[in-house]
């Protein structure tokens, strides 16, 4: 090996292959497309995912089950402890109040009150759903749990 020959012929920016420019170019006549068949014609393109007749990847990979996430109800969850921390005694808590205070964010169809924590204040809570423990704790504190 001769040291000054190592990088000879290697180019940083190689020009693109110009096909169909005559016999002298080395890429004339069939323009590197082969002889006959669909792929030699203009306008031909393989369909997405075609692997030369081999079973395509999207058909080889196992597809199992059904995910109901797209169709399921989006439920916003609020714990009793959050209500106790953010509201005063005797207040009415409904979905509009929960949204305006920033307790409930994002997209949802239903608000559910869960019984995590303790409630020391008398609140009137209006929501779509209540867990059993949440409803018991609200009533035990002297408030009411109303389903919308």
JSON list of C-alpha atoms in Angstrom, two decimals:
[
{"chain": "A", "resi": 1, "resn": "UNK", "atom": "CA", "xyz": [0.00, 0.00, 0.00]},
{"chain": "A", "resi": 2, "resn": "UNK", "atom": "CA", "xyz": [1.25, 3.42, -0.93]},
{"chain": "A", "resi": 3, "resn": "UNK", "atom": "CA", "xyz": [0.12, 6.10, 1.48]},
{"chain": "A", "resi": 4, "resn": "UNK", "atom": "CA", "xyz": [-0.79, 8.71, -1.11]},
{"chain": "A", "resi": 5, "resn": "UNK", "atom": "CA", "xyz": [-2.95, 6.12, -2.97]},
{"chain": "A", "resi": 6, "resn": "UNK", "atom": "CA", "xyz": [-5.22, 5.40, 0.01]},
{"chain": "A", "resi": 7, "resn": "UNK", "atom": "CA", "xyz": [-7.76, 8.14, -0.68]},
{"chain": "A", "resi": 8, "resn": "UNK", "atom": "CA", "xyz": [-7.43, 8.29, -4.44]},
{"chain": "A", "resi": 9, "resn": "UNK", "atom": "CA", "xyz": [-10.79, 7.91, -6.19]},
{"chain": "A", "resi": 10, "resn": "UNK", "atom": "CA", "xyz": [-12.83, 8.61, -3.06]},
{"chain": "A", "resi": 11, "resn": "UNK", "atom": "CA", "xyz": [-14.97, 11.71, -3.50]},
{"chain": "A", "resi": 12, "resn": "UNK", "atom": "CA", "xyz": [-16.90, 13.63, -0.89]},
{"chain": "A", "resi": 13, "resn": "UNK", "atom": "CA", "xyz": [-19.63, 14.82, -3.27]},
{"chain": "A", "resi": 14, "resn": "UNK", "atom": "CA", "xyz": [-20.16, 12.20, -5.92]},
{"chain": "A", "resi": 15, "resn": "UNK", "atom": "CA", "xyz": [-22.20, 13.29, -8.97]},
{"chain": "A", "resi": 16, "resn": "UNK", "atom": "CA", "xyz": [-25.51, 11.52, -9.56]},
{"chain": "A", "resi": 17, "resn": "UNK", "atom": "CA", "xyz": [-25.73, 8.70, -12.10]},
{"chain": "A", "resi": 18, "resn": "UNK", "atom": "CA", "xyz": [-27.06, 10.18, -15.37]},
{"chain": "A", "resi": 19, "resn": "UNK", "atom": "CA", "xyz": [-28.77, 7.29, -17.13]},
{"chain": "A", "resi": 20, "resn": "UNK", "atom": "CA", "xyz": [-30.06, 7.10, -20.71]},
{"chain": "A", "resi": 21, "resn": "UNK", "atom": "CA", "xyz": [-27.43, 9.47, -22.13]},
{"chain": "A", "resi": 22, "resn": "UNK", "atom": "CA", "xyz": [-26.06, 7.30, -24.94]},
{"chain": "A", "resi": 23, "resn": "UNK", "atom": "CA", "xyz": [-23.92, 4.21, -25.33]},
{"chain": "A", "resi": 24, "resn": "UNK", "atom": "CA", "xyz": [-20.70, 6.04, -24.45]},
{"chain": "A", "resi": 25, "resn": "UNK", "atom": "CA", "xyz": [-21.90, 6.80, -20.93]},
{"chain": "A", "resi": 26, "resn": "UNK", "atom": "CA", "xyz": [-22.13, 3.11, -20.01]},
{"chain": "A", "resi": 27, "resn": "UNK", "atom": "CA", "xyz": [-25.72, 3.66, -18.91]},
{"chain": "A", "resi": 28, "resn": "UNK", "atom": "CA", "xyz": [-27.40, 4.04, -22.32]},
{"chain": "A", "resi": 29, "resn": "UNK", "atom": "CA", "xyz": [-30.06, 2.02, -24.16]},
{"chain": "A", "resi": 30, "resn": "UNK", "atom": "CA", "xyz": [-31.92, 0.29, -21.30]},
{"chain": "A", "resi": 31, "resn": "UNK", "atom": "CA", "xyz": [-30.67, 2.88, -18.79]},
{"chain": "A", "resi": 32, "resn": "UNK", "atom": "CA", "xyz": [-29.91, 0.27, -16.09]},
{"chain": "A", "resi": 33, "resn": "UNK", "atom": "CA", "xyz": [-33.55, -0.94, -16.06]},
{"chain": "A", "resi": 34, "resn": "UNK", "atom": "CA", "xyz": [-32.91, -4.39, -17.57]},
{"chain": "A", "resi": 35, "resn": "UNK", "atom": "CA", "xyz": [-34.58, -5.77, -20.66]},
{"chain": "A", "resi": 36, "resn": "UNK", "atom": "CA", "xyz": [-38.34, -6.32, -20.42]},
{"chain": "A", "resi": 37, "resn": "UNK", "atom": "CA", "xyz": [-41.10, -6.30, -17.83]},
{"chain": "A", "resi": 38, "resn": "UNK", "atom": "CA", "xyz": [-43.09, -3.77, -15.85]},
{"chain": "A", "resi": 39, "resn": "UNK", "atom": "CA", "xyz": [-40.07, -2.34, -14.03]},
{"chain": "A", "resi": 40, "resn": "UNK", "atom": "CA", "xyz": [-38.43, -1.41, -17.33]},
{"chain": "A", "resi": 41, "resn": "UNK", "atom": "CA", "xyz": [-41.39, 0.75, -18.36]},
{"chain": "A", "resi": 42, "resn": "UNK", "atom": "CA", "xyz": [-41.96, 4.38, -17.50]},
{"chain": "A", "resi": 43, "resn": "UNK", "atom": "CA", "xyz": [-44.57, 5.07, -14.85]},
{"chain": "A", "resi": 44, "resn": "UNK", "atom": "CA", "xyz": [-43.97, 1.80, -13.01]},
{"chain": "A", "resi": 45, "resn": "UNK", "atom": "CA", "xyz": [-43.82, 1.88, -9.23]},
{"chain": "A", "resi": 46, "resn": "UNK", "atom": "CA", "xyz": [-43.99, -0.94, -6.70]},
{"chain": "A", "resi": 47, "resn": "UNK", "atom": "CA", "xyz": [-46.76, -0.81, -4.15]},
{"chain": "A", "resi": 48, "resn": "UNK", "atom": "CA", "xyz": [-45.92, 0.24, -0.60]},
{"chain": "A", "resi": 49, "resn": "UNK", "atom": "CA", "xyz": [-44.43, -2.62, 1.41]},
{"chain": "A", "resi": 50, "resn": "UNK", "atom": "CA", "xyz": [-43.70, -4.84, -1.63]},
{"chain": "A", "resi": 51, "resn": "UNK", "atom": "CA", "xyz": [-40.79, -7.18, -0.94]},
{"chain": "A", "resi": 52, "resn": "UNK", "atom": "CA", "xyz": [-40.31, -8.93, -4.27]},
{"chain": "A", "resi": 53, "resn": "UNK", "atom": "CA", "xyz": [-42.95, -11.58, -3.70]},
{"chain": "A", "resi": 54, "resn": "UNK", "atom": "CA", "xyz": [-41.71, -12.43, -0.20]},
{"chain": "A", "resi": 55, "resn": "UNK", "atom": "CA", "xyz": [-44.44, -12.28, 2.44]},
{"chain": "A", "resi": 56, "resn": "UNK", "atom": "CA", "xyz": [-44.42, -8.59, 3.47]},
{"chain": "A", "resi": 57, "resn": "UNK", "atom": "CA", "xyz": [-43.50, -7.57, 6.99]},
{"chain": "A", "resi": 58, "resn": "UNK", "atom": "CA", "xyz": [-46.96, -6.19, 7.79]},
{"chain": "A", "resi": 59, "resn": "UNK", "atom": "CA", "xyz": [-48.43, -9.64, 6.99]},
{"chain": "A", "resi": 60, "resn": "UNK", "atom": "CA", "xyz": [-45.72, -11.61, 8.80]},
{"chain": "A", "resi": 61, "resn": "UNK", "atom": "CA", "xyz": [-46.07, -9.76, 12.10]},
{"chain": "A", "resi": 62, "resn": "UNK", "atom": "CA", "xyz": [-48.70, -11.25, 14.37]},
{"chain": "A", "resi": 63, "resn": "UNK", "atom": "CA", "xyz": [-51.73, -9.07, 14.97]},
{"chain": "A", "resi": 64, "resn": "UNK", "atom": "CA", "xyz": [-53.79, -10.14, 17.97]},
{"chain": "A", "resi": 65, "resn": "UNK", "atom": "CA", "xyz": [-56.60, -8.87, 20.07]},
{"chain": "A", "resi": 66, "resn": "UNK", "atom": "CA", "xyz": [-58.71, -5.75, 20.07]},
{"chain": "A", "resi": 67, "resn": "UNK", "atom": "CA", "xyz": [-58.05, -2.54, 21.96]},
{"chain": "A", "resi": 68, "resn": "UNK", "atom": "CA", "xyz": [-61.15, -0.67, 23.04]},
{"chain": "A", "resi": 69, "resn": "UNK", "atom": "CA", "xyz": [-59.21, 2.48, 24.03]},
{"chain": "A", "resi": 70, "resn": "UNK", "atom": "CA", "xyz": [-60.49, 4.46, 21.05]},
{"chain": "A", "resi": 71, "resn": "UNK", "atom": "CA", "xyz": [-64.14, 3.73, 21.87]},
{"chain": "A", "resi": 72, "resn": "UNK", "atom": "CA", "xyz": [-63.94, 3.80, 25.68]},
{"chain": "A", "resi": 73, "resn": "UNK", "atom": "CA", "xyz": [-65.14, 6.68, 27.82]},
{"chain": "A", "resi": 74, "resn": "UNK", "atom": "CA", "xyz": [-62.44, 9.12, 28.90]},
{"chain": "A", "resi": 75, "resn": "UNK", "atom": "CA", "xyz": [-62.80, 9.49, 32.67]},
{"chain": "A", "resi": 76, "resn": "UNK", "atom": "CA", "xyz": [-61.31, 12.40, 34.63]},
{"chain": "A", "resi": 77, "resn": "UNK", "atom": "CA", "xyz": [-60.45, 11.27, 38.17]},
{"chain": "A", "resi": 78, "resn": "UNK", "atom": "CA", "xyz": [-60.65, 13.54, 41.25]},
{"chain": "A", "resi": 79, "resn": "UNK", "atom": "CA", "xyz": [-59.77, 12.33, 44.75]},
{"chain": "A", "resi": 80, "resn": "UNK", "atom": "CA", "xyz": [-61.52, 13.40, 47.95]},
{"chain": "A", "resi": 81, "resn": "UNK", "atom": "CA", "xyz": [-58.21, 14.75, 49.32]},
{"chain": "A", "resi": 82, "resn": "UNK", "atom": "CA", "xyz": [-57.98, 17.19, 46.37]},
{"chain": "A", "resi": 83, "resn": "UNK", "atom": "CA", "xyz": [-61.51, 18.47, 47.05]},
{"chain": "A", "resi": 84, "resn": "UNK", "atom": "CA", "xyz": [-60.66, 18.94, 50.74]},
{"chain": "A", "resi": 85, "resn": "UNK", "atom": "CA", "xyz": [-57.53, 20.92, 49.90]},
{"chain": "A", "resi": 86, "resn": "UNK", "atom": "CA", "xyz": [-59.08, 23.21, 47.27]},
{"chain": "A", "resi": 87, "resn": "UNK", "atom": "CA", "xyz": [-62.58, 24.05, 48.49]},
{"chain": "A", "resi": 88, "resn": "UNK", "atom": "CA", "xyz": [-64.04, 25.76, 51.56]},
{"chain": "A", "resi": 89, "resn": "UNK", "atom": "CA", "xyz": [-66.77, 24.49, 53.86]},
{"chain": "A", "resi": 90, "resn": "UNK", "atom": "CA", "xyz": [-70.28, 24.66, 52.32]},
{"chain": "A", "resi": 91, "resn": "UNK", "atom": "CA", "xyz": [-69.16, 25.15, 48.70]},
{"chain": "A", "resi": 92, "resn": "UNK", "atom": "CA", "xyz": [-70.78, 23.47, 45.69]},
{"chain": "A", "resi": 93, "resn": "UNK", "atom": "CA", "xyz": [-68.40, 21.50, 43.48]},
{"chain": "A", "resi": 94, "resn": "UNK", "atom": "CA", "xyz": [-69.51, 20.80, 39.92]},
{"chain": "A", "resi": 95, "resn": "UNK", "atom": "CA", "xyz": [-67.70, 20.09, 36.60]},
{"chain": "A", "resi": 96, "resn": "UNK", "atom": "CA", "xyz": [-67.50, 23.77, 35.60]},
{"chain": "A", "resi": 97, "resn": "UNK", "atom": "CA", "xyz": [-65.86, 24.67, 38.93]},
{"chain": "A", "resi": 98, "resn": "UNK", "atom": "CA", "xyz": [-63.42, 21.77, 38.65]},
{"chain": "A", "resi": 99, "resn": "UNK", "atom": "CA", "xyz": [-62.41, 22.86, 35.14]},
{"chain": "A", "resi": 100, "resn": "UNK", "atom": "CA", "xyz": [-62.08, 26.56, 36.03]},
{"chain": "A", "resi": 101, "resn": "UNK", "atom": "CA", "xyz": [-59.88, 25.81, 39.07]},
{"chain": "A", "resi": 102, "resn": "UNK", "atom": "CA", "xyz": [-57.63, 23.58, 36.93]},
{"chain": "A", "resi": 103, "resn": "UNK", "atom": "CA", "xyz": [-58.23, 20.43, 38.98]},
{"chain": "A", "resi": 104, "resn": "UNK", "atom": "CA", "xyz": [-59.58, 18.65, 35.89]},
{"chain": "A", "resi": 105, "resn": "UNK", "atom": "CA", "xyz": [-57.70, 19.12, 32.61]},
{"chain": "A", "resi": 106, "resn": "UNK", "atom": "CA", "xyz": [-57.75, 17.71, 29.10]},
{"chain": "A", "resi": 107, "resn": "UNK", "atom": "CA", "xyz": [-60.48, 15.88, 27.21]},
{"chain": "A", "resi": 108, "resn": "UNK", "atom": "CA", "xyz": [-62.97, 13.75, 29.07]},
{"chain": "A", "resi": 109, "resn": "UNK", "atom": "CA", "xyz": [-66.61, 12.68, 28.98]},
{"chain": "A", "resi": 110, "resn": "UNK", "atom": "CA", "xyz": [-67.09, 11.75, 32.64]},
{"chain": "A", "resi": 111, "resn": "UNK", "atom": "CA", "xyz": [-65.81, 13.02, 35.99]},
{"chain": "A", "resi": 112, "resn": "UNK", "atom": "CA", "xyz": [-65.43, 10.37, 38.70]},
{"chain": "A", "resi": 113, "resn": "UNK", "atom": "CA", "xyz": [-64.83, 11.13, 42.37]},
{"chain": "A", "resi": 114, "resn": "UNK", "atom": "CA", "xyz": [-62.65, 8.59, 44.18]},
{"chain": "A", "resi": 115, "resn": "UNK", "atom": "CA", "xyz": [-62.31, 8.08, 47.93]},
{"chain": "A", "resi": 116, "resn": "UNK", "atom": "CA", "xyz": [-58.55, 8.51, 48.31]},
{"chain": "A", "resi": 117, "resn": "UNK", "atom": "CA", "xyz": [-57.85, 10.75, 51.32]},
{"chain": "A", "resi": 118, "resn": "UNK", "atom": "CA", "xyz": [-60.06, 12.28, 54.00]},
{"chain": "A", "resi": 119, "resn": "UNK", "atom": "CA", "xyz": [-62.80, 14.90, 53.76]},
{"chain": "A", "resi": 120, "resn": "UNK", "atom": "CA", "xyz": [-63.26, 17.29, 56.70]},
{"chain": "A", "resi": 121, "resn": "UNK", "atom": "CA", "xyz": [-65.52, 19.87, 55.00]},
{"chain": "A", "resi": 122, "resn": "UNK", "atom": "CA", "xyz": [-69.22, 19.86, 54.17]},
{"chain": "A", "resi": 123, "resn": "UNK", "atom": "CA", "xyz": [-69.36, 19.97, 50.35]},
{"chain": "A", "resi": 124, "resn": "UNK", "atom": "CA", "xyz": [-72.10, 19.53, 47.77]},
{"chain": "A", "resi": 125, "resn": "UNK", "atom": "CA", "xyz": [-70.35, 17.50, 45.08]},
{"chain": "A", "resi": 126, "resn": "UNK", "atom": "CA", "xyz": [-71.93, 17.09, 41.64]},
{"chain": "A", "resi": 127, "resn": "UNK", "atom": "CA", "xyz": [-70.24, 14.57, 39.33]},
{"chain": "A", "resi": 128, "resn": "UNK", "atom": "CA", "xyz": [-71.05, 11.84, 36.83]},
{"chain": "A", "resi": 129, "resn": "UNK", "atom": "CA", "xyz": [-69.76, 8.96, 38.95]},
{"chain": "A", "resi": 130, "resn": "UNK", "atom": "CA", "xyz": [-68.72, 8.29, 42.56]},
{"chain": "A", "resi": 131, "resn": "UNK", "atom": "CA", "xyz": [-66.88, 5.37, 44.06]},
{"chain": "A", "resi": 132, "resn": "UNK", "atom": "CA", "xyz": [-68.64, 3.79, 47.06]},
{"chain": "A", "resi": 133, "resn": "UNK", "atom": "CA", "xyz": [-66.01, 5.00, 49.52]},
{"chain": "A", "resi": 134, "resn": "UNK", "atom": "CA", "xyz": [-66.10, 8.56, 48.11]},
{"chain": "A", "resi": 135, "resn": "UNK", "atom": "CA", "xyz": [-69.89, 8.80, 48.42]},
{"chain": "A", "resi": 136, "resn": "UNK", "atom": "CA", "xyz": [-69.74, 7.49, 52.02]},
{"chain": "A", "resi": 137, "resn": "UNK", "atom": "CA", "xyz": [-67.01, 9.98, 53.00]},
{"chain": "A", "resi": 138, "resn": "UNK", "atom": "CA", "xyz": [-68.89, 12.94, 51.49]},
{"chain": "A", "resi": 139, "resn": "UNK", "atom": "CA", "xyz": [-72.09, 12.01, 53.35]},
{"chain": "A", "resi": 140, "resn": "UNK", "atom": "CA", "xyz": [-70.15, 11.31, 56.59]},
{"chain": "A", "resi": 141, "resn": "UNK", "atom": "CA", "xyz": [-68.68, 14.83, 56.45]},
{"chain": "A", "resi": 142, "resn": "UNK", "atom": "CA", "xyz": [-72.23, 16.27, 56.20]},
{"chain": "A", "resi": 143, "resn": "UNK", "atom": "CA", "xyz": [-72.23, 16.96, 52.46]},
{"chain": "A", "resi": 144, "resn": "UNK", "atom": "CA", "xyz": [-74.16, 15.52, 49.53]},
{"chain": "A", "resi": 145, "resn": "UNK", "atom": "CA", "xyz": [-73.02, 13.49, 46.52]},
{"chain": "A", "resi": 146, "resn": "UNK", "atom": "CA", "xyz": [-75.25, 14.21, 43.52]},
{"chain": "A", "resi": 147, "resn": "UNK", "atom": "CA", "xyz": [-74.98, 12.27, 40.27]},
{"chain": "A", "resi": 148, "resn": "UNK", "atom": "CA", "xyz": [-75.38, 14.34, 37.11]}
]
